[in-house]
XYZ file of C-alpha atoms in Angstrom:
177
model
C 21.529 0.665 -40.871
C 18.773 0.601 -38.428
C 16.518 -1.878 -40.551
C 19.728 -4.036 -40.749
C 20.464 -3.806 -37.298
C 16.912 -4.849 -36.553
C 17.030 -7.752 -38.928
C 20.021 -8.911 -36.863
C 18.503 -8.412 -33.669
C 15.588 -10.630 -34.949
C 17.357 -13.265 -36.388
C 19.074 -13.713 -33.107
C 16.379 -13.862 -31.039
C 14.497 -15.994 -33.551
C 17.501 -18.316 -33.076
C 17.439 -18.043 -29.399
C 13.750 -18.664 -29.231
C 14.392 -22.086 -31.159
C 17.493 -23.185 -29.218
C 15.381 -23.018 -25.820
C 12.467 -24.426 -27.567
C 14.735 -27.591 -28.456
C 16.314 -27.897 -24.983
C 12.821 -27.426 -23.340
C 10.999 -30.372 -25.561
C 14.508 -32.566 -24.488
C 13.617 -31.619 -20.631
C 10.073 -32.520 -21.239
C 10.941 -36.168 -22.891
C 13.198 -36.779 -20.048
C 10.338 -35.535 -17.367
C 12.252 -32.599 -15.954
C 9.175 -30.297 -16.308
C 10.511 -27.813 -13.833
C 13.645 -27.166 -15.953
C 11.756 -27.036 -19.075
C 9.447 -24.256 -17.939
C 11.632 -21.407 -17.939
C 12.888 -22.884 -21.538
C 9.540 -22.782 -23.490
C 8.853 -19.413 -21.355
C 12.079 -18.264 -23.425
C 10.820 -20.111 -26.723
C 7.746 -17.801 -26.854
C 7.865 -14.737 -29.194
C 5.055 -12.008 -28.649
C 2.673 -11.402 -32.019
C 1.715 -8.046 -32.758
C -1.946 -9.436 -32.038
C -1.121 -10.083 -28.670
C 0.356 -6.827 -28.083
C -2.957 -5.450 -29.233
C -4.965 -7.735 -27.104
C -3.392 -6.716 -24.035
C -3.391 -2.737 -24.792
C -6.913 -3.539 -25.348
C -7.397 -5.125 -21.895
C -5.164 -2.484 -20.215
C -7.457 0.155 -21.695
C -10.935 -2.015 -20.751
C -9.597 -2.177 -16.824
C -7.980 1.782 -17.014
C -5.078 0.439 -16.385
C -2.062 3.175 -17.142
C 0.765 1.724 -19.404
C 3.802 2.908 -21.465
C 4.477 1.490 -25.131
C 7.910 1.819 -26.044
C 8.945 2.591 -29.363
C 11.562 0.525 -30.451
C 13.258 -1.502 -27.583
C 11.904 -1.272 -24.068
C 15.156 -1.661 -22.285
C 15.637 2.419 -22.716
C 12.285 3.221 -21.640
C 12.445 1.224 -18.934
C 15.496 2.734 -17.510
C 13.863 6.436 -18.107
C 10.820 5.452 -16.310
C 13.541 4.298 -13.299
C 15.591 7.251 -13.444
C 12.295 9.746 -13.261
C 10.741 7.798 -10.508
C 7.692 6.680 -12.261
C 8.740 3.095 -11.404
C 10.910 2.029 -8.406
C 12.460 -0.946 -10.457
C 12.549 -2.300 -13.817
C 12.168 -6.254 -14.315
C 14.142 -7.863 -16.979
C 16.088 -11.213 -18.105
C 19.005 -9.888 -18.139
C 21.104 -6.956 -16.525
C 21.191 -5.093 -19.926
C 19.486 -1.965 -18.000
C 22.262 -1.169 -16.461
C 24.199 0.191 -19.451
C 20.762 2.646 -20.017
C 21.864 4.029 -16.139
C 18.627 1.964 -14.703
C 18.895 2.847 -11.222
C 17.684 -0.481 -9.897
C 16.963 -4.107 -12.127
C 15.547 -6.867 -11.103
C 16.537 -9.733 -12.668
C 16.577 -13.776 -12.441
C 12.642 -13.709 -11.806
C 11.513 -16.512 -9.743
C 7.824 -17.424 -10.822
C 7.258 -19.948 -8.596
C 8.317 -17.676 -5.098
C 7.714 -14.026 -6.637
C 11.475 -13.345 -6.164
C 13.862 -11.656 -7.844
C 17.571 -10.508 -7.724
C 18.058 -6.696 -7.484
C 20.910 -4.566 -8.601
C 21.668 -1.104 -7.925
C 23.525 0.758 -10.670
C 25.013 2.552 -7.975
C 26.397 -0.790 -6.429
C 28.760 -0.598 -9.351
C 30.699 1.459 -7.174
C 31.939 -0.940 -4.553
C 32.248 -3.496 -7.434
C 35.429 -5.685 -7.046
C 37.361 -8.205 -9.202
C 38.422 -11.756 -7.877
C 41.631 -10.156 -6.010
C 39.636 -7.485 -4.050
C 40.483 -4.721 -6.356
C 37.566 -2.387 -7.055
C 36.839 -2.211 -10.546
C 35.134 1.269 -11.197
C 36.731 3.524 -7.754
C 39.863 4.104 -6.328
C 42.311 4.092 -9.094
C 42.114 8.037 -9.642
C 40.133 10.795 -8.352
C 36.717 10.828 -9.179
C 37.347 7.706 -11.029
C 33.507 6.463 -10.160
C 32.265 9.630 -12.084
C 34.045 8.832 -15.292
C 32.363 5.249 -15.416
C 28.836 6.381 -14.290
C 28.982 9.009 -16.575
C 30.050 7.247 -19.845
C 32.888 4.522 -19.507
C 30.492 2.002 -17.807
C 28.526 2.277 -21.331
C 31.821 2.092 -23.574
C 33.042 -0.688 -21.924
C 29.469 -2.596 -22.361
C 29.773 -1.597 -25.932
C 33.216 -3.030 -26.513
C 32.883 -6.418 -24.444
C 29.474 -6.874 -27.191
C 25.741 -5.810 -26.893
C 22.413 -6.650 -28.624
C 23.363 -4.121 -30.791
C 26.641 -4.901 -31.792
C 28.796 -8.590 -32.182
C 31.866 -8.016 -29.605
C 35.279 -7.581 -30.853
C 37.359 -10.692 -31.400
C 39.079 -11.866 -28.189
C 37.559 -8.732 -26.456
C 35.465 -9.267 -23.078
C 34.538 -7.834 -19.925
C 38.135 -8.055 -18.839
C 40.006 -6.973 -21.434
C 37.314 -4.214 -22.512
C 38.045 -3.253 -18.551
C 41.630 -3.034 -18.723
C 41.611 -1.087 -22.019
C 39.386 1.553 -20.740
């Protein structure tokens, strides 16, 4: 099952890279380089030789590094939780599922800025009507969400590892939990 799961993930990433490449080429043909640039980044894969070249360079410069054994998200979340890093930078907010205390996403290469989302800020997240999503409906509700229900919510709504259930998104998963 793990081998099939990795193949499914790799196939999905390959498809997404191809879509990004095609859209980037369209933008370039239209003279829209600024819009093409982030798509070109998403269209690029990392080959093992590239990773080895980076590792060799880091060793040459005596820069400490960690190689994640599988997916990087759990490793990054661990490093932030344990105080080895202040925050983790990612293309999306998947790190929250692993309880990463501080996630930086939507990185802007030109300005060097990113948006930060703290896991603890989910406690005060509200829906469109102003109701708290993860705290206030029962005693110790935030503790329940923080300690497991949030992961359940993300799994029910779909993840990188499993397809979502038919007609189950974040809203319906939240309501069910």
